[in-house]
CSV table of C-alpha atoms and ligand atoms in Angstrom, one decimal:
chain,number,residue,atom,x,y,z
A,1,UNK,CA,0.0,0.0,0.0
A,2,UNK,CA,1.4,3.4,-0.9
A,3,UNK,CA,1.4,6.6,1.0
A,4,UNK,CA,1.2,10.3,0.1
A,5,UNK,CA,2.6,13.4,1.8
A,6,UNK,CA,0.2,16.1,2.9
A,7,UNK,CA,0.1,19.5,4.7
A,8,UNK,CA,-2.6,18.9,7.3
A,9,UNK,CA,-3.9,20.5,10.5
A,10,UNK,CA,-5.9,19.3,13.5
A,11,UNK,CA,-6.5,22.6,15.3
A,12,UNK,CA,-7.0,26.2,14.2
A,13,UNK,CA,-4.4,29.0,14.8
A,14,UNK,CA,-1.5,30.6,13.0
A,15,UNK,CA,-1.2,28.6,9.8
A,16,UNK,CA,2.5,28.1,10.1
A,17,UNK,CA,2.1,26.8,13.7
A,18,UNK,CA,-0.9,24.5,13.3
A,19,UNK,CA,0.1,22.9,10.0
A,20,UNK,CA,2.2,19.7,9.9
A,21,UNK,CA,3.4,17.2,7.3
A,22,UNK,CA,1.6,13.8,7.4
A,23,UNK,CA,2.1,10.6,5.4
A,24,UNK,CA,-1.4,9.4,4.6
A,25,UNK,CA,-2.3,6.0,3.2
A,26,UNK,CA,-3.4,6.1,-0.4
A,27,UNK,CA,-6.3,3.7,-1.1
A,28,UNK,CA,-6.4,1.4,-4.1
A,29,UNK,CA,-8.3,3.0,-7.0
A,30,UNK,CA,-11.9,1.8,-7.2
A,31,UNK,CA,-13.7,1.1,-10.4
A,32,UNK,CA,-15.4,4.6,-10.4
A,33,UNK,CA,-12.4,6.4,-9.1
A,34,UNK,CA,-9.2,8.1,-10.4
A,35,UNK,CA,-5.8,8.7,-8.9
A,36,UNK,CA,-4.5,12.2,-9.4
A,37,UNK,CA,-1.0,13.5,-8.9
A,38,UNK,CA,-1.1,17.2,-7.8
A,39,UNK,CA,1.0,19.5,-9.9
A,40,UNK,CA,0.4,22.9,-8.3
A,41,UNK,CA,-1.8,24.1,-5.4
A,42,UNK,CA,-2.0,27.9,-4.6
A,43,UNK,CA,-2.1,29.2,-1.1
A,44,UNK,CA,-5.1,31.6,-1.4
A,45,UNK,CA,-6.2,34.1,1.3
A,46,UNK,CA,-9.2,31.9,2.1
A,47,UNK,CA,-6.9,28.9,2.8
A,48,UNK,CA,-5.1,31.0,5.4
A,49,UNK,CA,-8.4,32.0,7.0
A,50,UNK,CA,-9.5,28.4,7.0
A,51,UNK,CA,-6.5,27.3,8.9
A,52,UNK,CA,-7.0,30.3,11.3
A,53,UNK,CA,-10.6,29.1,11.8
A,54,UNK,CA,-12.0,32.5,10.7
A,55,UNK,CA,-13.5,31.4,7.3
A,56,UNK,CA,-17.2,31.0,6.7
A,57,UNK,CA,-16.9,27.3,5.9
A,58,UNK,CA,-14.6,25.1,7.9
A,59,UNK,CA,-13.9,21.4,7.3
A,60,UNK,CA,-14.0,18.8,10.1
A,61,UNK,CA,-10.6,18.4,11.7
A,62,UNK,CA,-8.1,16.9,11.1
A,63,UNK,CA,-8.1,18.1,7.5
A,64,UNK,CA,-5.7,18.5,4.6
A,65,UNK,CA,-5.1,22.2,3.8
A,66,UNK,CA,-5.9,24.0,0.6
A,67,UNK,CA,-8.9,24.1,-1.7
A,68,UNK,CA,-7.7,24.8,-5.2
A,69,UNK,CA,-5.2,22.6,-7.2
A,70,UNK,CA,-4.4,21.3,-10.6
A,71,UNK,CA,-3.5,17.6,-10.9
A,72,UNK,CA,-2.9,15.1,-13.7
A,73,UNK,CA,-4.8,11.9,-13.8
A,74,UNK,CA,-2.3,9.0,-13.4
A,75,UNK,CA,-4.7,6.0,-13.0
A,76,UNK,CA,-8.3,5.4,-13.8
A,77,UNK,CA,-10.8,2.8,-12.6
A,78,UNK,CA,-12.3,0.3,-15.1
A,79,UNK,CA,-15.8,2.0,-15.1
A,80,UNK,CA,-14.5,5.6,-15.6
A,81,UNK,CA,-15.4,6.8,-19.1
A,82,UNK,CA,-15.1,10.6,-19.3
A,83,UNK,CA,-11.6,11.1,-17.8
A,84,UNK,CA,-8.3,9.9,-19.2
A,85,UNK,CA,-4.8,9.4,-18.0
A,86,UNK,CA,-2.7,12.5,-18.6
A,87,UNK,CA,-5.7,14.9,-18.4
A,88,UNK,CA,-5.4,18.1,-16.2
A,89,UNK,CA,-8.2,18.1,-13.6
A,90,UNK,CA,-9.3,19.7,-10.4
A,91,UNK,CA,-9.5,17.3,-7.5
A,92,UNK,CA,-12.6,17.6,-5.3
A,93,UNK,CA,-11.8,20.8,-3.2
A,94,UNK,CA,-13.3,19.2,-0.1
A,95,UNK,CA,-10.5,16.6,0.1
A,96,UNK,CA,-7.9,19.3,0.6
A,97,UNK,CA,-5.4,20.3,-2.1
A,98,UNK,CA,-2.0,20.4,-0.3
A,99,UNK,CA,-1.0,16.8,-1.0
A,100,UNK,CA,1.1,14.8,-3.4
A,101,UNK,CA,-1.6,12.5,-4.7
A,102,UNK,CA,-5.3,11.8,-4.1
A,103,UNK,CA,-7.7,9.0,-5.0
A,104,UNK,CA,-11.1,10.6,-5.7
A,105,UNK,CA,-14.6,9.6,-7.1
A,106,UNK,CA,-14.5,10.4,-10.8
A,107,UNK,CA,-17.8,12.2,-10.8
A,108,UNK,CA,-16.4,14.8,-8.3
A,109,UNK,CA,-13.4,15.4,-10.5
A,110,UNK,CA,-13.6,18.3,-13.0
A,111,UNK,CA,-11.5,18.3,-16.2
A,112,UNK,CA,-9.9,21.6,-17.1
A,113,UNK,CA,-10.4,22.9,-20.7
A,114,UNK,CA,-7.9,21.7,-23.3
A,115,UNK,CA,-4.8,23.8,-24.0
A,116,UNK,CA,-4.2,25.4,-20.6
A,117,UNK,CA,-0.8,25.4,-19.0
A,118,UNK,CA,-0.5,23.9,-15.5
A,119,UNK,CA,0.0,27.4,-14.1
A,120,UNK,CA,-3.2,28.7,-15.7
A,121,UNK,CA,-5.2,25.7,-14.6
A,122,UNK,CA,-3.9,26.0,-11.1
A,123,UNK,CA,-5.7,29.3,-10.5
A,124,UNK,CA,-8.7,29.0,-12.9
A,125,UNK,CA,-11.5,27.8,-10.6
A,126,UNK,CA,-11.3,30.6,-8.0
A,127,UNK,CA,-9.9,33.9,-9.1
A,128,UNK,CA,-10.9,34.1,-12.8
A,129,UNK,CA,-14.3,32.5,-12.1
A,130,UNK,CA,-14.9,35.0,-9.3
A,131,UNK,CA,-14.0,37.9,-11.6
A,132,UNK,CA,-16.1,36.8,-14.5
A,133,UNK,CA,-19.2,36.1,-12.3
A,134,UNK,CA,-18.9,39.5,-10.5
A,135,UNK,CA,-18.8,41.2,-13.9
A,136,UNK,CA,-22.0,39.6,-15.1
A,137,UNK,CA,-24.2,38.7,-12.2
A,138,UNK,CA,-25.0,42.1,-10.7
A,139,UNK,CA,-25.1,44.8,-13.4
A,140,UNK,CA,-25.9,44.5,-17.1
A,141,UNK,CA,-22.7,46.1,-18.3
A,142,UNK,CA,-22.4,47.1,-22.0
A,143,UNK,CA,-19.1,47.6,-23.9
A,144,UNK,CA,-17.7,51.0,-23.0
A,145,UNK,CA,-19.1,50.9,-19.4
A,146,UNK,CA,-16.7,51.6,-16.5
A,147,UNK,CA,-15.9,49.2,-13.7
A,148,UNK,CA,-13.8,50.3,-10.7
A,149,UNK,CA,-12.0,48.0,-8.3
A,150,UNK,CA,-9.5,48.1,-5.4
A,151,UNK,CA,-6.6,45.7,-4.8
A,152,UNK,CA,-6.4,45.5,-8.6
A,153,UNK,CA,-3.1,43.7,-8.5
A,154,UNK,CA,-4.6,40.7,-6.7
A,155,UNK,CA,-5.3,37.5,-8.5
A,156,UNK,CA,-9.0,38.4,-8.8
A,157,UNK,CA,-8.1,42.0,-9.8
A,158,UNK,CA,-5.9,40.9,-12.6
A,159,UNK,CA,-8.5,38.5,-13.9
A,160,UNK,CA,-11.1,41.3,-13.8
A,161,UNK,CA,-8.8,43.4,-15.9
A,162,UNK,CA,-8.4,40.7,-18.5
A,163,UNK,CA,-12.0,39.6,-18.7
A,164,UNK,CA,-13.3,43.2,-18.7
A,165,UNK,CA,-11.0,44.0,-21.6
A,166,UNK,CA,-12.2,41.0,-23.6
A,167,UNK,CA,-15.8,42.2,-23.0
A,168,UNK,CA,-15.1,45.8,-24.1
A,169,UNK,CA,-15.5,47.2,-20.6
A,170,UNK,CA,-13.2,49.9,-19.2
A,171,UNK,CA,-11.5,49.3,-15.9
A,172,UNK,CA,-10.4,51.8,-13.3
A,173,UNK,CA,-7.9,50.0,-11.0
A,174,UNK,CA,-6.9,51.1,-7.6
A,175,UNK,CA,-3.6,49.9,-6.1
A,176,UNK,CA,-1.6,50.9,-3.0
A,177,UNK,CA,1.9,50.7,-4.7
A,178,UNK,CA,3.0,53.0,-7.5
A,179,UNK,CA,5.3,50.4,-9.1
A,180,UNK,CA,2.2,48.3,-10.1
A,181,UNK,CA,0.8,51.0,-12.5
A,182,UNK,CA,2.9,50.1,-15.6
A,183,UNK,CA,2.5,46.3,-14.9
A,184,UNK,CA,-1.3,46.5,-14.8
A,185,UNK,CA,-1.5,48.8,-17.8
A,186,UNK,CA,0.5,46.2,-19.7
A,187,UNK,CA,-2.1,43.6,-18.7
A,188,UNK,CA,-4.9,45.7,-20.3
A,189,UNK,CA,-6.0,48.1,-17.5
A,190,UNK,CA,-7.4,51.3,-18.9
A,191,UNK,CA,-6.6,53.4,-15.8
A,192,UNK,CA,-4.5,52.6,-12.7
A,193,UNK,CA,-4.7,55.0,-9.8
A,194,UNK,CA,-3.4,55.1,-6.3
A,195,UNK,CA,-5.9,54.1,-3.7
A,196,UNK,CA,-5.8,57.2,-1.6
A,197,UNK,CA,-7.7,60.5,-1.1
A,198,UNK,CA,-6.5,61.9,-4.4
A,199,UNK,CA,-8.9,59.5,-6.1
A,200,UNK,CA,-11.9,61.9,-6.0
A,201,UNK,CA,-10.0,64.6,-8.0
A,202,UNK,CA,-8.5,62.2,-10.5
A,203,UNK,CA,-11.7,60.3,-11.3
A,204,UNK,CA,-13.4,62.9,-13.4
A,205,UNK,CA,-10.3,63.1,-15.6
A,206,UNK,CA,-10.4,59.4,-16.4
A,207,UNK,CA,-14.2,59.0,-16.8
A,208,UNK,CA,-15.0,62.4,-18.4
A,209,UNK,CA,-18.0,62.3,-16.1
A,210,UNK,CA,-19.4,59.0,-17.4
A,211,UNK,CA,-21.3,57.0,-14.8
A,212,UNK,CA,-19.7,54.0,-12.9
A,213,UNK,CA,-22.3,51.4,-12.3
A,214,UNK,CA,-20.2,48.6,-10.7
A,215,UNK,CA,-17.5,48.7,-8.0
A,216,UNK,CA,-15.6,45.6,-6.8
A,217,UNK,CA,-14.3,45.7,-3.3
A,218,UNK,CA,-12.0,43.3,-1.5
A,219,UNK,CA,-10.4,45.6,0.9
A,220,UNK,CA,-13.1,47.2,3.1
A,221,UNK,CA,-12.4,50.2,5.5
A,222,UNK,CA,-11.4,53.5,3.9
A,223,UNK,CA,-10.8,52.0,0.5
A,224,UNK,CA,-14.3,50.7,0.2
A,225,UNK,CA,-15.7,54.0,1.6
A,226,UNK,CA,-13.8,55.8,-1.3
A,227,UNK,CA,-15.3,53.3,-3.8
A,228,UNK,CA,-18.9,54.1,-2.7
A,229,UNK,CA,-18.4,57.8,-3.7
A,230,UNK,CA,-17.3,56.9,-7.2
A,231,UNK,CA,-20.6,55.1,-8.0
A,232,UNK,CA,-23.4,56.6,-10.1
A,233,UNK,CA,-27.1,56.8,-9.1
A,234,UNK,CA,-28.2,53.2,-8.2
A,235,UNK,CA,-24.7,51.9,-8.6
A,236,UNK,CA,-23.7,48.6,-6.9
A,237,UNK,CA,-20.6,47.9,-4.8
A,238,UNK,CA,-19.9,44.1,-4.7
A,239,UNK,CA,-17.8,43.1,-1.8
A,240,UNK,CA,-15.9,39.7,-2.1
A,241,UNK,CA,-13.1,40.0,0.4
A,242,UNK,CA,-12.0,42.0,3.4
A,243,UNK,CA,-8.2,42.2,3.2
A,244,UNK,CA,-7.9,45.3,5.6
A,245,UNK,CA,-10.1,43.5,8.1
A,246,UNK,CA,-12.0,46.8,8.5
A,247,UNK,CA,-15.8,47.0,8.2
A,248,UNK,CA,-17.6,48.7,5.3
A,249,UNK,CA,-19.2,52.1,5.8
A,250,UNK,CA,-21.7,53.9,3.6
A,251,UNK,CA,-22.6,57.5,3.9
A,252,UNK,CA,-26.3,58.1,4.7
A,253,UNK,CA,-26.7,60.5,1.8
A,254,UNK,CA,-25.3,58.0,-0.7
A,255,UNK,CA,-27.9,55.5,0.5
A,256,UNK,CA,-30.9,57.9,0.5
A,257,UNK,CA,-30.1,60.2,-2.5
A,258,UNK,CA,-28.2,57.9,-4.8
A,259,UNK,CA,-29.7,54.6,-3.8
A,260,UNK,CA,-26.2,53.0,-3.7
A,261,UNK,CA,-26.5,49.3,-3.2
A,262,UNK,CA,-24.1,47.0,-1.3
A,263,UNK,CA,-24.0,43.3,-2.3
A,264,UNK,CA,-21.7,40.4,-1.5
A,265,UNK,CA,-20.3,37.6,-3.7
A,266,UNK,CA,-18.9,34.2,-2.7
A,267,UNK,CA,-17.8,31.9,-5.4
A,268,UNK,CA,-18.2,28.9,-3.1
A,269,UNK,CA,-21.9,29.6,-3.0
A,270,UNK,CA,-22.0,29.7,-6.8
A,271,UNK,CA,-20.2,26.4,-7.1
A,272,UNK,CA,-22.6,24.8,-4.5
A,273,UNK,CA,-25.6,25.8,-6.6
A,274,UNK,CA,-24.2,25.3,-10.1
A,275,UNK,CA,-24.6,22.0,-12.0
A,276,UNK,CA,-21.5,20.2,-13.4
A,277,UNK,CA,-22.6,21.4,-16.8
A,278,UNK,CA,-22.8,25.1,-15.7
A,279,UNK,CA,-19.3,24.9,-14.1
A,280,UNK,CA,-17.8,23.3,-17.2
A,281,UNK,CA,-19.5,25.9,-19.4
A,282,UNK,CA,-18.0,28.7,-17.3
A,283,UNK,CA,-14.6,27.1,-17.4
A,284,UNK,CA,-14.8,26.6,-21.2
A,285,UNK,CA,-15.4,30.4,-21.5
A,286,UNK,CA,-12.4,31.1,-19.2
A,287,UNK,CA,-10.4,28.5,-21.0
A,288,UNK,CA,-10.9,30.2,-24.4
A,289,UNK,CA,-9.5,33.4,-22.8
A,290,UNK,CA,-6.6,31.5,-21.2
A,291,UNK,CA,-5.7,30.0,-24.6
A,292,UNK,CA,-5.4,33.6,-25.9
A,293,UNK,CA,-2.9,34.3,-23.1
A,294,UNK,CA,-5.1,35.4,-20.1
A,295,UNK,CA,-4.7,34.3,-16.5
A,296,UNK,CA,-1.0,33.9,-16.5
A,297,UNK,CA,-1.2,35.1,-12.9
A,298,UNK,CA,2.3,35.7,-11.6
A,299,UNK,CA,3.8,33.1,-9.2
A,300,UNK,CA,6.3,34.6,-6.7
A,301,UNK,CA,7.6,31.3,-5.4
A,302,UNK,CA,6.9,27.5,-5.5
A,303,UNK,CA,7.5,25.4,-2.4
A,304,UNK,CA,7.7,21.7,-1.8
A,305,UNK,CA,5.2,20.5,0.8
A,306,UNK,CA,8.0,19.9,3.3
A,307,UNK,CA,8.7,23.7,3.4
A,308,UNK,CA,5.1,24.4,4.5
A,309,UNK,CA,6.1,26.8,7.3
A,310,UNK,CA,8.1,29.1,5.0
A,311,UNK,CA,5.4,28.8,2.3
A,312,UNK,CA,2.5,29.8,4.7
A,313,UNK,CA,4.5,32.7,6.2
A,314,UNK,CA,5.4,33.9,2.7
A,315,UNK,CA,1.7,33.7,1.6
A,316,UNK,CA,0.7,36.0,4.5
A,317,UNK,CA,3.2,38.8,3.5
A,318,UNK,CA,1.8,41.8,1.7
A,319,UNK,CA,3.4,43.5,-1.3
A,320,UNK,CA,4.1,40.2,-2.9
A,321,UNK,CA,4.9,39.9,-6.6
A,322,UNK,CA,2.5,37.0,-7.2
A,323,UNK,CA,1.0,33.9,-5.7
A,324,UNK,CA,2.7,31.4,-3.4
A,325,UNK,CA,2.1,27.9,-4.5
A,326,UNK,CA,2.9,24.4,-3.4
A,327,UNK,CA,4.5,22.2,-6.0
A,328,UNK,CA,4.0,18.8,-4.2
A,329,UNK,CA,5.9,16.7,-6.8
A,330,UNK,CA,8.8,18.8,-7.9
B,401,NAP,N1,-15.7,36.0,-2.4
B,401,NAP,C1,-15.1,35.1,-3.2
B,401,NAP,O1,-15.7,34.3,-3.8
B,401,NAP,C2,-13.6,35.2,-3.4
B,401,NAP,C3,-12.9,34.5,-4.4
B,401,NAP,C4,-11.6,34.7,-4.6
B,401,NAP,C5,-10.9,35.6,-3.7
B,401,NAP,N2,-11.6,36.2,-2.7
B,401,NAP,C6,-10.9,37.2,-1.8
B,401,NAP,O2,-10.3,38.2,-2.6
B,401,NAP,C7,-9.2,38.7,-2.0
B,401,NAP,C8,-8.0,38.6,-2.9
B,401,NAP,O3,-7.7,37.2,-3.2
B,401,NAP,P1,-6.6,36.9,-4.2
B,401,NAP,O4,-6.5,35.4,-4.3
B,401,NAP,O5,-6.9,37.6,-5.5
B,401,NAP,O6,-5.4,37.5,-3.5
B,401,NAP,P2,-3.9,37.8,-3.8
B,401,NAP,O7,-3.6,37.5,-5.2
B,401,NAP,O8,-3.1,37.1,-2.7
B,401,NAP,O9,-3.7,39.4,-3.5
B,401,NAP,C9,-4.0,40.0,-2.3
B,401,NAP,C10,-4.3,41.4,-2.5
B,401,NAP,O10,-4.7,42.0,-1.3
B,401,NAP,C11,-4.0,43.2,-1.1
B,401,NAP,N3,-3.9,43.4,0.4
B,401,NAP,C12,-3.3,42.6,1.2
B,401,NAP,N4,-3.4,43.1,2.5
B,401,NAP,C13,-4.0,44.2,2.4
B,401,NAP,C14,-4.5,45.2,3.3
B,401,NAP,N5,-4.2,45.1,4.6
B,401,NAP,N6,-5.1,46.3,2.9
B,401,NAP,C15,-5.4,46.4,1.5
B,401,NAP,N7,-5.0,45.5,0.6
B,401,NAP,C16,-4.4,44.4,1.0
B,401,NAP,C17,-2.7,43.0,-1.8
B,401,NAP,O11,-2.1,44.2,-2.1
B,401,NAP,P3,-0.5,44.4,-2.0
B,401,NAP,O12,0.1,43.6,-3.2
B,401,NAP,O13,-0.2,45.9,-2.1
B,401,NAP,O14,0.0,43.8,-0.7
B,401,NAP,C18,-3.2,42.3,-3.0
B,401,NAP,O15,-3.7,43.2,-3.9
B,401,NAP,C19,-9.0,37.9,-0.7
B,401,NAP,O16,-9.7,38.5,0.3
B,401,NAP,C20,-9.8,36.6,-1.0
B,401,NAP,O17,-10.3,35.9,0.1
B,401,NAP,C21,-12.9,36.1,-2.6
């Protein structure tokens, strides 16, 4: 019987303190199952919050860390018809992603679209999916319409820029570091501004007074407060993260006189409700963009599972140049 290395945890706390390496037994592949070798698994902010015990959905403990991964099918059961050896797939998120191999039920394994690199597939199901859904589920945006977002250099933010560009939307991107401006413009951002009190004065210059109907907020606090002032009558601010850990405020006047709306988005909720067909349709749309070069989200460093402490500490640092990912089978 073979074993597989994991990064697991059996209590909540500081991720680098509660995580540990574990050798788990790998069961034999059943007739409706597949064995997957994990190629890359990002450490997303939600994974950190899950280990801390502060996330909205927590697995039973002990658990294997991580939700998102790309793996390659290395063995299939005799009754599995729609997956093949060598295919890039997403293992079931509930099993935990930070592991070398996993044996999973084939009907819970999702194939990535053809023609994606391992790096593109590793981040497709969370960040680009979130970006695409937020751009379409709340406001009926037309080509030429403006969207504004904070933390525009995040994985989600970069995906918003690329998807918006493909749809003919114009993006106003707020960042907290000047050195990101050229990088995001090269990615297709129409405007990149510093997320500070100068925003109000600069905004008219970039929009020429055109209305902004959608704002995407993942910071909260002062940054979200600034976003609410940029919105047109009836505009919607969709909040999908809270990186500053500060609550959201909305001026009374904006609520009464401009009917500004605050909404929330959680991609996990979407995946829970969506059929397998709806997920694969969304991924195919994202895959088409990926094949044209989108979603090459920068990776700052790859770590083996044995270096989980350094990896988890690194993932919690701000001002990173890209994602921190586990490469469980270097
Ligand atoms: N609701 C959903 O369905 C959903 C889906 C995906 C992601 N998310 C959330 O979206 C957020 C971004 O995720 P990601 O994977 O795209 O992240 P990421 O690539 O790791 O980027 C993190 C971003 O947060 C910024 N940041 C970090 N600490 C901050 C602070 N204290 N104040 C302001 N900005 C701060 C970083 O800016 P610097 O580079 O300047 O440090 C960077 O832009 C997270 O909160 C995540 O949980 C939500």
